Amino acid sequence: MPTYHYKCEKCGYEFEIEQKISDAPRKRCPKCRGKVFRVIHPVGHILKGSGFYATDYRKEDYKKKKATEKDDNKGKK
Ligand SMILES: [Zn+2]
């Protein structure tokens, strides 16, 4: 199931939700009931083939985080 990323226009709250492609998009913020819009991640390869799913983005993000953590540890030593 693809994961969609939403952001609230009103309070700026961001959340991710797993939805079937056939499901209707979310329209309301769970916090303030304001209007939300879907955030499309600006990743070039994401539109190619089945890689459309947000998991690709997350993997990259995870790698980046790991790298940052390593740098942090170095700094502490
Ligand atoms: Zn909100």
PDB file of C-alpha atoms and ligand atoms in Angstrom:
ATOM      1  CA  MET A   1       0.000   0.000   0.000  1.00  0.00           C
ATOM      2  CA  PRO A   2       1.410   3.384  -0.895  1.00  0.00           C
ATOM      3  CA  THR A   3       2.037   5.930   1.812  1.00  0.00           C
ATOM      4  CA  TYR A   4       0.803   9.443   1.254  1.00  0.00           C
ATOM      5  CA  HIS A   5       2.195  12.503   2.913  1.00  0.00           C
ATOM      6  CA  TYR A   6      -0.219  15.271   3.828  1.00  0.00           C
ATOM      7  CA  LYS A   7       0.197  18.731   5.214  1.00  0.00           C
ATOM      8  CA  CYS A   8      -2.376  20.934   6.862  1.00  0.00           C
ATOM      9  CA  GLU A   9      -2.930  24.362   5.360  1.00  0.00           C
ATOM     10  CA  LYS A  10      -4.122  25.752   8.613  1.00  0.00           C
ATOM     11  CA  CYS A  11      -1.751  24.564  11.355  1.00  0.00           C
ATOM     12  CA  GLY A  12       1.055  23.108   9.238  1.00  0.00           C
ATOM     13  CA  TYR A  13       0.723  19.655  10.798  1.00  0.00           C
ATOM     14  CA  GLU A  14       2.261  16.974   8.593  1.00  0.00           C
ATOM     15  CA  PHE A  15       1.300  13.330   8.625  1.00  0.00           C
ATOM     16  CA  GLU A  16       1.660  10.207   6.572  1.00  0.00           C
ATOM     17  CA  ILE A  17      -1.048   7.711   5.930  1.00  0.00           C
ATOM     18  CA  GLU A  18      -1.235   4.394   4.133  1.00  0.00           C
ATOM     19  CA  GLN A  19      -4.050   4.274   1.640  1.00  0.00           C
ATOM     20  CA  LYS A  20      -5.190   2.127  -1.184  1.00  0.00           C
ATOM     21  CA  ILE A  21      -4.916   3.844  -4.529  1.00  0.00           C
ATOM     22  CA  SER A  22      -8.682   3.507  -4.799  1.00  0.00           C
ATOM     23  CA  ASP A  23      -9.273   5.245  -1.467  1.00  0.00           C
ATOM     24  CA  ALA A  24     -10.450   8.835  -1.454  1.00  0.00           C
ATOM     25  CA  PRO A  25      -7.768  11.310  -0.436  1.00  0.00           C
ATOM     26  CA  ARG A  26      -7.782  12.797   3.038  1.00  0.00           C
ATOM     27  CA  LYS A  27      -9.264  16.257   3.265  1.00  0.00           C
ATOM     28  CA  ARG A  28      -9.171  17.158   6.928  1.00  0.00           C
ATOM     29  CA  CYS A  29      -6.386  17.637   9.432  1.00  0.00           C
ATOM     30  CA  PRO A  30      -6.688  15.201  12.370  1.00  0.00           C
ATOM     31  CA  LYS A  31      -5.589  17.959  14.722  1.00  0.00           C
ATOM     32  CA  CYS A  32      -7.512  21.074  13.750  1.00  0.00           C
ATOM     33  CA  ARG A  33      -9.904  19.766  11.077  1.00  0.00           C
ATOM     34  CA  GLY A  34      -8.377  22.253   8.655  1.00  0.00           C
ATOM     35  CA  LYS A  35      -7.887  21.578   4.980  1.00  0.00           C
ATOM     36  CA  VAL A  36      -4.936  19.372   4.052  1.00  0.00           C
ATOM     37  CA  PHE A  37      -3.101  18.939   0.777  1.00  0.00           C
ATOM     38  CA  ARG A  38      -0.958  16.083  -0.428  1.00  0.00           C
ATOM     39  CA  VAL A  39       2.788  16.611  -0.443  1.00  0.00           C
ATOM     40  CA  ILE A  40       4.556  15.174  -3.453  1.00  0.00           C
ATOM     41  CA  HIS A  41       8.160  14.458  -2.647  1.00  0.00           C
ATOM     42  CA  PRO A  42      10.554  15.987  -5.136  1.00  0.00           C
ATOM     43  CA  VAL A  43      12.481  12.824  -5.913  1.00  0.00           C
ATOM     44  CA  GLY A  44      13.338  12.424  -9.581  1.00  0.00           C
ATOM     45  CA  HIS A  45      13.134   8.657  -9.953  1.00  0.00           C
ATOM     46  CA  ILE A  46       9.931   8.357  -7.985  1.00  0.00           C
ATOM     47  CA  LEU A  47       7.702   8.633 -11.037  1.00  0.00           C
ATOM     48  CA  LYS A  48       9.487   5.901 -12.922  1.00  0.00           C
ATOM     49  CA  GLY A  49       7.912   2.468 -12.912  1.00  0.00           C
ATOM     50  CA  SER A  50       6.688   0.961  -9.675  1.00  0.00           C
ATOM     51  CA  GLY A  51       9.091   3.094  -7.638  1.00  0.00           C
ATOM     52  CA  PHE A  52       6.304   5.614  -7.254  1.00  0.00           C
ATOM     53  CA  TYR A  53       5.700   4.352  -3.729  1.00  0.00           C
ATOM     54  CA  ALA A  54       7.086   6.444  -0.919  1.00  0.00           C
ATOM     55  CA  THR A  55       9.203   3.562   0.384  1.00  0.00           C
ATOM     56  CA  ASP A  56      12.011   4.564  -1.964  1.00  0.00           C
ATOM     57  CA  TYR A  57      12.055   8.015  -0.537  1.00  0.00           C
ATOM     58  CA  ARG A  58      12.083   6.654   2.981  1.00  0.00           C
ATOM     59  CA  LYS A  59      15.038   4.412   2.307  1.00  0.00           C
ATOM     60  CA  GLU A  60      17.073   7.366   1.099  1.00  0.00           C
ATOM     61  CA  ASP A  61      15.980   9.412   4.042  1.00  0.00           C
ATOM     62  CA  TYR A  62      16.991   6.636   6.414  1.00  0.00           C
ATOM     63  CA  LYS A  63      20.430   6.380   4.844  1.00  0.00           C
ATOM     64  CA  LYS A  64      20.936  10.095   5.173  1.00  0.00           C
ATOM     65  CA  LYS A  65      19.938   9.976   8.820  1.00  0.00           C
ATOM     66  CA  LYS A  66      22.394   7.168   9.481  1.00  0.00           C
ATOM     67  CA  ALA A  67      25.188   9.136   7.864  1.00  0.00           C
ATOM     68  CA  THR A  68      24.372  12.154   9.974  1.00  0.00           C
ATOM     69  CA  GLU A  69      24.406  10.070  13.128  1.00  0.00           C
ATOM     70  CA  LYS A  70      27.884   8.795  12.293  1.00  0.00           C
ATOM     71  CA  ASP A  71      29.124  12.324  11.815  1.00  0.00           C
ATOM     72  CA  ASP A  72      27.660  13.301  15.132  1.00  0.00           C
ATOM     73  CA  ASN A  73      29.470  10.498  16.913  1.00  0.00           C
ATOM     74  CA  LYS A  74      32.752  11.543  15.374  1.00  0.00           C
ATOM     75  CA  GLY A  75      32.236  15.048  16.594  1.00  0.00           C
ATOM     76  CA  LYS A  76      31.682  13.874  20.154  1.00  0.00           C
ATOM     77  CA  LYS A  77      34.946  11.889  20.224  1.00  0.00           C
TER      78      LYS A  77
HETATM   79 ZN    ZN B   1      -4.270  21.343  11.110  1.00  0.00          ZN
END
